[in-house]
XYZ file of N, CA and C in Angstrom:
504
model
N 70.671 -11.347 186.598
C 71.245 -12.338 187.494
C 71.658 -13.561 186.684
N 72.806 -14.067 186.968
C 73.290 -15.270 186.321
C 72.831 -16.483 187.132
N 72.373 -17.526 186.427
C 71.916 -18.729 187.120
C 73.003 -19.790 187.223
N 74.157 -19.545 186.582
C 75.277 -20.478 186.679
C 76.557 -19.763 186.256
N 77.679 -20.422 186.440
C 78.966 -19.879 186.006
C 79.567 -18.917 187.007
N 80.636 -18.216 186.598
C 81.376 -17.358 187.525
C 80.581 -16.150 188.018
N 79.555 -15.728 187.298
C 78.761 -14.568 187.703
C 77.683 -14.929 188.730
N 77.453 -16.224 188.928
C 76.407 -16.680 189.843
C 76.793 -16.397 191.283
N 75.833 -15.845 192.054
C 76.035 -15.714 193.497
C 74.794 -16.247 194.199
N 75.022 -16.910 195.309
C 73.909 -17.466 196.071
C 73.005 -16.355 196.588
N 73.545 -15.233 196.998
C 72.705 -14.151 197.525
C 71.776 -13.598 196.442
N 72.266 -13.445 195.197
C 71.388 -12.998 194.110
C 70.295 -14.033 193.838
N 70.707 -15.303 193.837
C 69.734 -16.373 193.597
C 68.638 -16.366 194.659
N 69.015 -16.318 195.936
C 68.035 -16.325 197.018
C 67.156 -15.084 196.977
N 67.714 -13.944 196.597
C 66.936 -12.709 196.498
C 65.911 -12.783 195.366
N 66.161 -13.633 194.387
C 65.241 -13.726 193.244
C 64.028 -14.608 193.528
N 64.066 -15.347 194.622
C 62.959 -16.234 194.945
C 61.825 -15.423 195.545
N 60.693 -15.444 194.911
C 59.531 -14.686 195.389
C 58.758 -15.514 196.412
N 58.053 -14.830 197.286
C 57.217 -15.509 198.270
C 55.893 -15.958 197.673
N 55.585 -15.438 196.498
C 54.336 -15.782 195.827
C 54.681 -16.429 194.495
N 54.136 -17.607 194.256
C 54.328 -18.278 192.983
C 53.074 -18.046 192.163
N 53.228 -17.368 191.048
C 52.083 -17.056 190.186
C 51.918 -18.154 189.136
N 50.655 -18.491 188.824
C 50.429 -19.475 187.766
C 50.785 -18.885 186.408
N 50.983 -19.758 185.453
C 51.247 -19.310 184.098
C 50.056 -18.545 183.543
N 50.304 -17.741 182.558
C 49.249 -16.911 181.962
C 48.158 -17.752 181.289
N 48.456 -18.992 180.955
C 47.510 -19.829 180.233
C 46.359 -20.342 181.093
N 46.416 -20.160 182.412
C 45.381 -20.708 183.281
C 44.852 -19.635 184.226
N 43.568 -19.673 184.531
C 42.979 -18.664 185.413
C 43.197 -18.976 186.897
N 43.017 -17.963 187.720
C 43.073 -18.155 189.165
C 41.719 -18.548 189.738
N 40.666 -18.279 189.007
C 39.308 -18.595 189.458
C 38.592 -19.345 188.351
N 37.949 -20.435 188.720
C 37.071 -21.164 187.803
C 35.714 -21.204 188.475
N 34.711 -20.707 187.784
C 33.355 -20.673 188.332
C 32.644 -21.995 188.050
N 31.619 -22.269 188.836
C 30.882 -23.518 188.701
C 30.459 -23.778 187.257
N 29.988 -22.754 186.576
C 29.522 -22.940 185.192
C 30.673 -23.210 184.219
N 31.920 -22.999 184.666
C 33.077 -23.238 183.810
C 33.704 -24.620 184.013
N 33.192 -25.385 184.982
C 33.716 -26.731 185.178
C 33.431 -27.560 183.932
N 34.358 -28.426 183.586
C 34.236 -29.239 182.377
C 33.670 -30.600 182.747
N 32.525 -30.943 182.154
C 31.891 -32.219 182.462
C 32.616 -33.361 181.771
N 32.885 -34.400 182.538
C 33.416 -35.627 181.954
C 32.221 -36.306 181.300
N 32.311 -36.619 180.009
C 31.136 -37.122 179.294
C 30.507 -38.344 179.955
N 29.161 -38.359 180.043
C 28.468 -39.537 180.586
C 28.904 -40.791 179.829
N 29.089 -41.867 180.561
C 29.546 -43.109 179.952
C 31.063 -43.260 179.987
N 31.786 -42.165 180.277
C 33.249 -42.244 180.374
C 33.688 -42.892 181.669
N 32.832 -42.827 182.684
C 33.096 -43.504 183.946
C 32.013 -44.561 184.132
N 32.361 -45.719 184.682
C 31.398 -46.831 184.770
C 30.451 -46.727 185.959
N 29.792 -45.581 186.108
C 28.810 -45.418 187.173
C 27.867 -44.271 186.823
N 26.786 -44.129 187.544
C 25.803 -43.098 187.205
C 26.105 -41.703 187.762
N 27.283 -41.500 188.344
C 27.587 -40.185 188.895
C 27.942 -39.215 187.779
N 27.784 -37.939 188.083
C 28.286 -36.939 187.144
C 29.529 -36.318 187.750
N 30.531 -36.134 186.913
C 31.804 -35.562 187.342
C 32.116 -34.352 186.480
N 32.427 -33.253 187.159
C 32.870 -32.057 186.447
C 34.200 -31.644 187.048
N 35.175 -31.378 186.203
C 36.535 -31.117 186.651
C 36.866 -29.633 186.519
N 37.592 -29.133 187.520
C 38.097 -27.756 187.493
C 39.488 -27.801 186.871
N 39.577 -28.367 185.695
C 40.848 -28.679 185.059
C 41.656 -27.503 184.575
N 41.064 -26.310 184.516
C 41.839 -25.171 184.040
C 42.504 -24.389 185.165
N 42.288 -24.804 186.414
C 43.013 -24.158 187.516
C 44.498 -24.475 187.388
N 45.375 -23.608 187.885
C 46.812 -23.811 187.698
C 47.448 -24.809 188.670
N 46.704 -25.797 189.118
C 47.266 -26.805 190.014
C 48.190 -27.727 189.222
N 49.279 -28.115 189.811
C 50.206 -29.022 189.127
C 50.289 -30.375 189.807
N 49.816 -30.483 191.055
C 49.961 -31.745 191.776
C 48.640 -32.372 192.177
N 47.551 -31.635 192.127
C 46.265 -32.211 192.501
C 45.180 -31.798 191.523
N 44.104 -32.576 191.525
C 42.951 -32.354 190.644
C 41.722 -32.130 191.504
N 40.803 -31.314 191.026
C 39.554 -31.011 191.736
C 38.362 -31.380 190.862
N 37.379 -32.044 191.473
C 36.156 -32.424 190.781
C 34.950 -32.022 191.618
N 33.851 -31.791 190.952
C 32.563 -31.695 191.633
C 31.798 -32.924 191.167
N 31.430 -33.778 192.117
C 30.813 -35.067 191.798
C 29.422 -35.117 192.398
N 28.466 -35.607 191.624
C 27.093 -35.771 192.101
C 26.703 -37.240 191.943
N 26.230 -37.829 193.050
C 25.696 -39.195 193.008
C 24.186 -39.069 193.143
N 23.424 -39.495 192.130
C 21.961 -39.378 192.191
C 21.369 -40.145 193.372
N 20.159 -39.767 193.736
C 19.430 -40.414 194.837
C 19.392 -41.920 194.629
N 19.747 -42.667 195.691
C 19.675 -44.121 195.659
C 20.739 -44.802 194.824
N 21.705 -44.073 194.288
C 22.736 -44.647 193.414
C 24.079 -44.705 194.151
N 25.121 -45.096 193.420
C 26.463 -45.171 194.001
C 27.495 -44.879 192.930
N 28.722 -44.683 193.381
C 29.848 -44.643 192.456
C 30.175 -46.081 192.075
N 31.164 -46.253 191.221
C 31.621 -47.601 190.906
C 32.600 -48.069 191.983
N 32.812 -49.368 192.043
C 33.843 -49.941 192.914
C 35.161 -49.694 192.190
N 36.072 -48.985 192.841
C 37.316 -48.626 192.163
C 38.473 -48.555 193.139
N 39.653 -48.499 192.566
C 40.868 -48.224 193.332
C 41.808 -47.465 192.401
N 42.710 -46.718 192.994
C 43.638 -45.893 192.220
C 44.884 -45.635 193.048
N 45.954 -45.282 192.370
C 47.226 -45.057 193.055
C 47.238 -43.760 193.856
N 46.407 -42.804 193.498
C 46.419 -41.518 194.195
C 45.561 -41.537 195.462
N 45.845 -40.594 196.355
C 45.011 -40.361 197.528
C 43.851 -39.458 197.105
N 42.723 -39.615 197.782
C 41.568 -38.773 197.492
C 40.905 -38.352 198.791
N 40.435 -37.113 198.798
C 39.587 -36.625 199.875
C 38.314 -36.082 199.222
N 37.171 -36.573 199.703
C 35.869 -36.054 199.269
C 35.343 -35.185 200.397
N 35.001 -33.944 200.076
C 34.283 -33.108 201.025
C 32.818 -33.202 200.643
N 31.962 -33.601 201.591
C 30.536 -33.787 201.301
C 29.852 -32.423 201.388
N 29.479 -31.893 200.238
C 28.790 -30.603 200.159
C 27.338 -30.759 200.592
N 26.703 -31.819 200.109
C 25.290 -32.055 200.429
C 25.006 -33.546 200.400
N 24.083 -33.976 201.256
C 23.636 -35.358 201.249
C 24.245 -36.201 202.353
N 23.774 -37.444 202.398
C 24.208 -38.433 203.385
C 24.466 -39.740 202.657
N 25.360 -40.517 203.209
C 25.612 -41.810 202.614
C 26.666 -42.562 203.383
N 27.265 -43.518 202.696
C 28.320 -44.310 203.320
C 29.287 -44.778 202.256
N 30.463 -45.169 202.713
C 31.494 -45.701 201.837
C 31.834 -47.102 202.293
N 31.881 -48.002 201.335
C 32.355 -49.364 201.559
C 33.816 -49.351 201.131
N 34.722 -49.702 202.062
C 36.145 -49.579 201.766
C 36.918 -50.787 202.294
N 37.866 -51.204 201.509
C 38.743 -52.314 201.875
C 39.643 -51.871 203.025
N 39.773 -52.732 204.018
C 40.615 -52.430 205.169
C 41.373 -53.695 205.536
N 42.497 -53.902 204.861
C 43.234 -55.158 205.051
C 42.405 -56.315 204.533
N 42.167 -57.313 205.389
C 41.335 -58.451 205.002
C 39.856 -58.193 205.260
N 39.546 -57.070 205.866
C 38.162 -56.748 206.220
C 37.574 -55.719 205.266
N 36.279 -55.521 205.411
C 35.566 -54.466 204.696
C 34.982 -53.546 205.752
N 35.230 -52.262 205.596
C 34.728 -51.287 206.556
C 33.631 -50.457 205.891
N 32.583 -50.189 206.633
C 31.497 -49.319 206.178
C 31.568 -48.061 207.031
N 31.764 -46.908 206.384
C 31.859 -45.650 207.115
C 30.777 -44.694 206.617
N 30.002 -44.147 207.547
C 28.947 -43.215 207.204
C 29.457 -41.786 207.171
N 28.804 -40.936 206.397
C 29.173 -39.537 206.305
C 27.939 -38.683 206.014
N 28.025 -37.401 206.322
C 26.949 -36.433 206.099
C 27.566 -35.150 205.555
N 26.719 -34.214 205.180
C 27.197 -32.916 204.695
C 28.173 -32.332 205.702
N 29.299 -31.844 205.212
C 30.338 -31.287 206.061
C 31.447 -32.267 206.410
N 31.257 -33.546 206.078
C 32.279 -34.566 206.369
C 33.375 -34.558 205.305
N 34.561 -34.994 205.721
C 35.663 -35.252 204.802
C 35.859 -36.765 204.767
N 35.890 -37.345 203.577
C 36.024 -38.793 203.417
C 37.362 -39.062 202.727
N 38.255 -39.790 203.396
C 39.588 -40.078 202.868
C 39.633 -41.470 202.255
N 40.238 -41.564 201.073
C 40.474 -42.855 200.434
C 41.970 -43.038 200.241
N 42.563 -44.027 200.906
C 44.003 -44.285 200.743
C 44.312 -44.840 199.347
N 45.573 -44.778 198.941
C 45.960 -45.312 197.633
C 45.696 -46.819 197.512
N 45.335 -47.228 196.325
C 45.151 -48.620 195.890
C 44.278 -49.420 196.853
N 43.156 -48.815 197.237
C 42.198 -49.433 198.152
C 40.840 -49.490 197.456
N 40.269 -50.675 197.342
C 38.937 -50.783 196.740
C 37.942 -50.004 197.597
N 37.062 -49.253 196.934
C 36.067 -48.451 197.657
C 34.895 -48.108 196.730
N 33.773 -47.809 197.357
C 32.567 -47.419 196.616
C 31.724 -46.536 197.522
N 31.253 -45.405 196.984
C 30.449 -44.445 197.743
C 28.970 -44.621 197.392
N 28.118 -44.654 198.419
C 26.683 -44.876 198.237
C 25.879 -43.680 198.740
N 24.863 -43.308 197.996
C 23.920 -42.274 198.412
C 22.769 -42.969 199.132
N 22.565 -42.650 200.412
C 21.499 -43.256 201.226
C 20.108 -42.742 200.897
N 20.021 -41.561 200.308
C 18.733 -40.911 200.119
C 17.986 -41.457 198.908
N 16.672 -41.578 199.043
C 15.857 -41.979 197.895
C 15.332 -40.750 197.157
N 15.589 -39.542 197.697
C 15.039 -38.350 197.064
C 16.010 -37.223 196.780
N 17.248 -37.311 197.306
C 18.177 -36.196 197.140
C 19.550 -36.687 196.699
N 20.215 -35.945 195.813
C 21.561 -36.342 195.397
C 22.588 -36.059 196.484
N 23.718 -36.735 196.390
C 24.898 -36.441 197.198
C 25.811 -35.613 196.304
N 26.438 -34.627 196.895
C 27.372 -33.813 196.126
C 28.699 -33.735 196.878
N 29.775 -34.050 196.161
C 31.127 -34.036 196.704
C 31.976 -32.973 196.016
N 32.911 -32.415 196.750
C 34.067 -31.750 196.167
C 35.183 -32.771 196.334
N 35.717 -33.266 195.237
C 36.707 -34.333 195.260
C 38.083 -33.754 194.957
N 39.029 -34.049 195.828
C 40.395 -33.555 195.687
C 41.320 -34.764 195.673
N 42.130 -34.873 194.627
C 43.026 -36.029 194.532
C 44.395 -35.596 194.013
N 45.427 -36.300 194.429
C 46.780 -35.954 193.993
C 47.181 -36.708 192.722
N 46.233 -36.898 191.838
C 46.473 -37.654 190.606
C 47.422 -36.934 189.653
N 47.398 -35.607 189.643
C 48.326 -34.895 188.746
C 49.772 -35.136 189.151
N 50.035 -35.156 190.437
C 51.402 -35.403 190.916
C 51.886 -36.767 190.447
N 51.073 -37.791 190.654
C 51.477 -39.131 190.227
C 51.607 -39.206 188.715
N 50.732 -38.482 188.009
C 50.809 -38.438 186.555
C 52.110 -37.833 186.057
N 52.631 -36.837 186.765
C 53.911 -36.224 186.383
C 55.041 -37.249 186.398
N 54.936 -38.238 187.279
C 55.954 -39.278 187.392
C 55.583 -40.546 186.619
N 54.475 -40.501 185.899
C 54.041 -41.673 185.144
C 53.538 -42.802 186.019
N 53.053 -42.463 187.222
C 52.643 -43.490 188.183
C 51.135 -43.598 188.353
N 50.384 -42.812 187.621
C 48.935 -42.833 187.789
C 48.326 -44.116 187.268
N 47.457 -44.693 188.050
C 46.735 -45.895 187.620
C 45.395 -45.900 188.326
N 44.360 -46.279 187.585
C 43.002 -46.318 188.106
C 42.366 -47.598 187.577
N 41.636 -48.303 188.441
C 40.967 -49.539 188.033
C 39.541 -49.515 188.548
N 38.614 -49.899 187.696
C 37.209 -49.948 188.086
C 36.684 -51.364 187.956
N 35.848 -51.761 188.916
C 35.153 -53.045 188.842
C 33.675 -52.816 188.543
N 33.344 -51.608 188.063
C 31.955 -51.285 187.756
C 31.113 -51.225 189.021
N 29.898 -51.690 188.945
C 28.988 -51.636 190.089
C 29.036 -52.908 190.934
N 30.184 -53.572 190.916
C 30.370 -54.799 191.700
C 30.403 -54.476 193.194
N 30.077 -55.474 193.992
C 30.211 -55.344 195.447
C 31.632 -55.726 195.836
N 31.987 -55.448 197.066
C 33.314 -55.824 197.556
C 33.489 -57.337 197.500
N 32.443 -58.088 197.844
C 32.516 -59.556 197.804
C 32.786 -60.037 196.377
N 32.144 -59.421 195.396
C 32.359 -59.807 193.996
C 33.782 -59.489 193.542
N 34.298 -58.341 193.948
C 35.667 -57.968 193.585
C 36.664 -58.941 194.198
N 36.473 -59.276 195.454
C 37.391 -60.205 196.110
C 37.337 -61.591 195.491
N 36.158 -62.005 195.085
C 36.013 -63.311 194.423
C 36.774 -63.315 193.112
N 36.664 -62.229 192.333
C 37.418 -62.119 191.062
C 38.907 -62.159 191.300
N 39.377 -61.471 192.336
C 40.818 -61.413 192.617
C 41.363 -62.751 193.106
N 40.504 -63.569 193.732
C 40.937 -64.873 194.215
C 41.173 -65.855 193.083
N 40.571 -65.596 191.937
C 40.692 -66.537 190.811
C 42.039 -66.420 190.137
């Protein structure tokens, strides 16, 4: 089939489009838990552990398995991408910027927690004895393809501390 020029026909082109898009040979279709790649401790400014399913053939989104230890939290952060956390285990709450206000939203195992783009937020583990575990899905790869990815951390600051810094 010709993709351009006088030999090109729309019917041949449309017939060549498959209903199934296969990933490249360089990446697997399945990544097992033991194959997730750990982001080295200290690379993120919080006590959570993050493991990425980076070898999956996704081109527009990234998948992480995140654990927040008992009584701990993620860092206060914002980023250009959207994120959804599926709570695999545990209970907690998220402190999130909502216009001029701060919203506190609680969640439990089975909840989906949405974080809009460029919104300060921090996830807290309510338990003193059990970790929280998230499956984190974000469209950071898509934004990265366009050179638009940006992430900012305020460390373990509170929302009040972040707002005070921004006012200066």
